[in-house]
């Protein structure tokens, strides 16, 4: 599942020929890491991670979470029945339904992180980001002048520099990942 297809990218950029078909996938592939760096996984992926238990809960690092596949103690013991666990898909916190504690030690957790489907607002943000990135390369050749249009970013956003326009960040705001707990 890609944030944009080649056809959607060409439509956003008003490209009607095949002249850029070899170059556009590079731009399309660059969208997901930038957007996911801000809002967490969008495209579904299987994640395996080792987590140290802190008593009543296990906390997954990549959120949101679509589903939980397995939870297995690293040192000894059988995998837990995932039906006996409650998962907060937004925060990635796993607790036991019977409220018992997880035994100390590392656990191997396999889960699917992502959003199931790409929300329309995130898809629009990806299209606008694509247009911005494409325009920075081809702007002068297509008549774009200076930084006076909607794609100008007058102040850098911490961690993003000038690569992500403010309008993209505003579209992604409702989907921002919650702060991590150490």
XYZ file of C-alpha atoms in Angstrom:
182
model
C 0.000 0.000 0.000
C 1.591 3.271 -1.119
C 0.491 6.714 -0.024
C 0.065 7.651 -3.686
C -0.011 5.658 -6.890
C 1.851 6.795 -9.980
C -1.480 7.805 -11.547
C -2.452 9.875 -8.476
C 0.967 11.542 -8.450
C 0.719 12.437 -12.140
C -2.787 13.809 -11.607
C -1.597 16.005 -8.702
C 1.302 17.292 -10.791
C -0.783 17.736 -13.967
C 1.527 15.408 -15.891
C -0.145 13.772 -18.872
C 2.854 12.119 -20.526
C 5.078 9.197 -19.540
C 8.246 11.293 -19.660
C 8.663 11.378 -15.861
C 7.421 7.851 -15.084
C 10.915 6.625 -14.204
C 11.649 9.576 -11.893
C 8.310 9.954 -10.081
C 8.509 6.690 -8.060
C 11.568 8.104 -6.268
C 9.435 11.032 -5.083
C 6.461 8.802 -4.248
C 8.649 6.456 -2.183
C 10.108 9.437 -0.296
C 6.681 10.540 0.974
C 5.990 7.757 3.493
C 9.126 8.141 5.646
C 8.617 11.901 5.926
C 4.936 11.643 6.826
C 5.428 8.610 9.075
C 8.180 10.480 10.924
C 5.500 12.919 12.000
C 2.417 10.720 12.520
C 3.781 7.194 12.922
C 3.195 4.265 10.591
C 0.627 4.793 7.872
C 1.338 1.847 5.633
C 0.766 -1.472 7.440
C 3.890 -3.416 8.336
C 4.770 -6.352 10.555
C 6.973 -5.315 13.471
C 8.910 -7.605 15.801
C 10.398 -5.991 18.865
C 11.790 -6.991 22.220
C 10.248 -5.160 25.151
C 11.207 -5.253 28.819
C 8.215 -5.649 31.091
C 7.522 -3.006 33.697
C 4.754 -4.826 35.535
C 1.179 -4.270 34.409
C 1.821 -3.282 30.785
C 3.970 -3.665 27.689
C 4.428 -0.545 25.565
C 4.939 -0.897 21.822
C 7.225 1.598 20.114
C 5.456 1.965 16.771
C 1.914 3.319 16.926
C -0.837 3.214 15.865
C -1.263 -0.562 15.927
C -3.629 -2.500 13.684
C -3.362 -5.887 15.394
C -1.379 -7.989 17.830
C 0.069 -11.260 16.488
C 2.033 -12.779 19.374
C 3.550 -12.029 22.781
C 6.232 -14.487 23.905
C 8.654 -14.389 26.851
C 12.232 -14.385 25.560
C 13.740 -16.471 28.360
C 11.186 -19.220 28.947
C 7.525 -20.013 28.699
C 4.831 -20.247 26.075
C 3.358 -17.465 24.016
C 0.404 -15.732 25.607
C -3.035 -16.102 24.075
C -3.551 -12.714 22.393
C -7.267 -12.990 23.200
C -6.281 -12.707 26.882
C -4.661 -9.333 26.200
C -6.142 -5.873 25.705
C -4.407 -3.575 23.245
C -4.829 0.188 23.030
C -4.266 0.621 19.295
C -3.556 4.351 19.592
C -0.940 4.268 22.372
C 0.377 0.726 21.816
C -0.130 -0.264 25.467
C -0.837 -3.957 26.114
C -2.363 -5.150 29.396
C -3.707 -8.503 30.532
C -7.495 -8.653 30.606
C -7.366 -10.358 34.010
C -5.197 -7.446 35.288
C -2.327 -9.767 36.286
C 1.242 -8.545 35.831
C 3.684 -9.504 33.101
C 6.612 -11.457 34.520
C 9.882 -9.507 34.535
C 12.220 -9.920 31.636
C 12.143 -9.291 27.940
C 9.172 -10.203 25.750
C 9.135 -10.639 21.995
C 6.064 -8.953 20.559
C 4.967 -9.319 16.942
C 2.298 -6.927 15.700
C 1.043 -5.004 12.700
C 1.692 -1.264 12.942
C -0.068 1.172 10.645
C -3.534 2.512 10.027
C -5.308 -0.183 8.030
C -6.338 2.378 5.436
C -4.828 5.731 4.552
C -7.078 8.555 5.826
C -8.116 10.993 3.084
C -6.441 13.911 4.883
C -3.130 12.021 5.044
C -3.444 11.166 1.344
C -4.032 14.855 0.569
C -1.025 15.813 2.703
C 1.080 13.300 0.732
C -0.140 14.780 -2.575
C 0.695 18.322 -1.468
C 4.100 17.220 -0.183
C 4.787 15.513 -3.509
C 3.816 18.670 -5.343
C 6.100 20.733 -3.098
C 9.083 18.402 -3.538
C 8.536 18.201 -7.294
C 8.192 21.969 -7.539
C 11.489 22.580 -5.734
C 13.216 20.656 -8.517
C 11.238 21.948 -11.479
C 9.884 25.293 -10.196
C 12.157 27.600 -12.167
C 11.574 25.676 -15.371
C 7.795 25.904 -14.924
C 7.550 29.583 -14.119
C 7.505 29.472 -10.308
C 9.152 32.547 -8.871
C 10.675 33.121 -5.438
C 9.043 32.099 -2.187
C 5.816 34.064 -2.352
C 3.418 31.199 -3.026
C 1.714 28.637 -0.785
C 4.701 26.324 -0.945
C 7.096 28.737 0.726
C 8.158 27.878 4.239
C 9.393 30.983 5.998
C 10.500 29.359 9.254
C 12.046 25.921 9.682
C 10.055 23.395 11.682
C 12.258 21.590 14.189
C 13.386 18.309 12.647
C 11.987 19.041 9.197
C 13.854 22.105 7.893
C 12.231 23.362 4.737
C 11.196 20.016 3.249
C 7.657 19.965 4.668
C 5.347 22.919 3.999
C 3.222 24.212 6.865
C 0.005 23.265 5.077
C 1.126 19.601 5.083
C 1.944 19.775 8.790
C -1.468 21.314 9.492
C -3.209 18.486 7.628
C -1.229 15.898 9.609
C -1.803 17.552 13.010
C -4.848 15.427 13.993
C -2.829 12.251 13.363
C 0.322 13.117 15.331
C 1.671 10.290 17.426
C 1.404 10.665 21.192
C 4.615 11.464 23.047
C 6.682 8.419 23.937
C 7.075 7.352 27.537
C 10.536 6.272 28.613
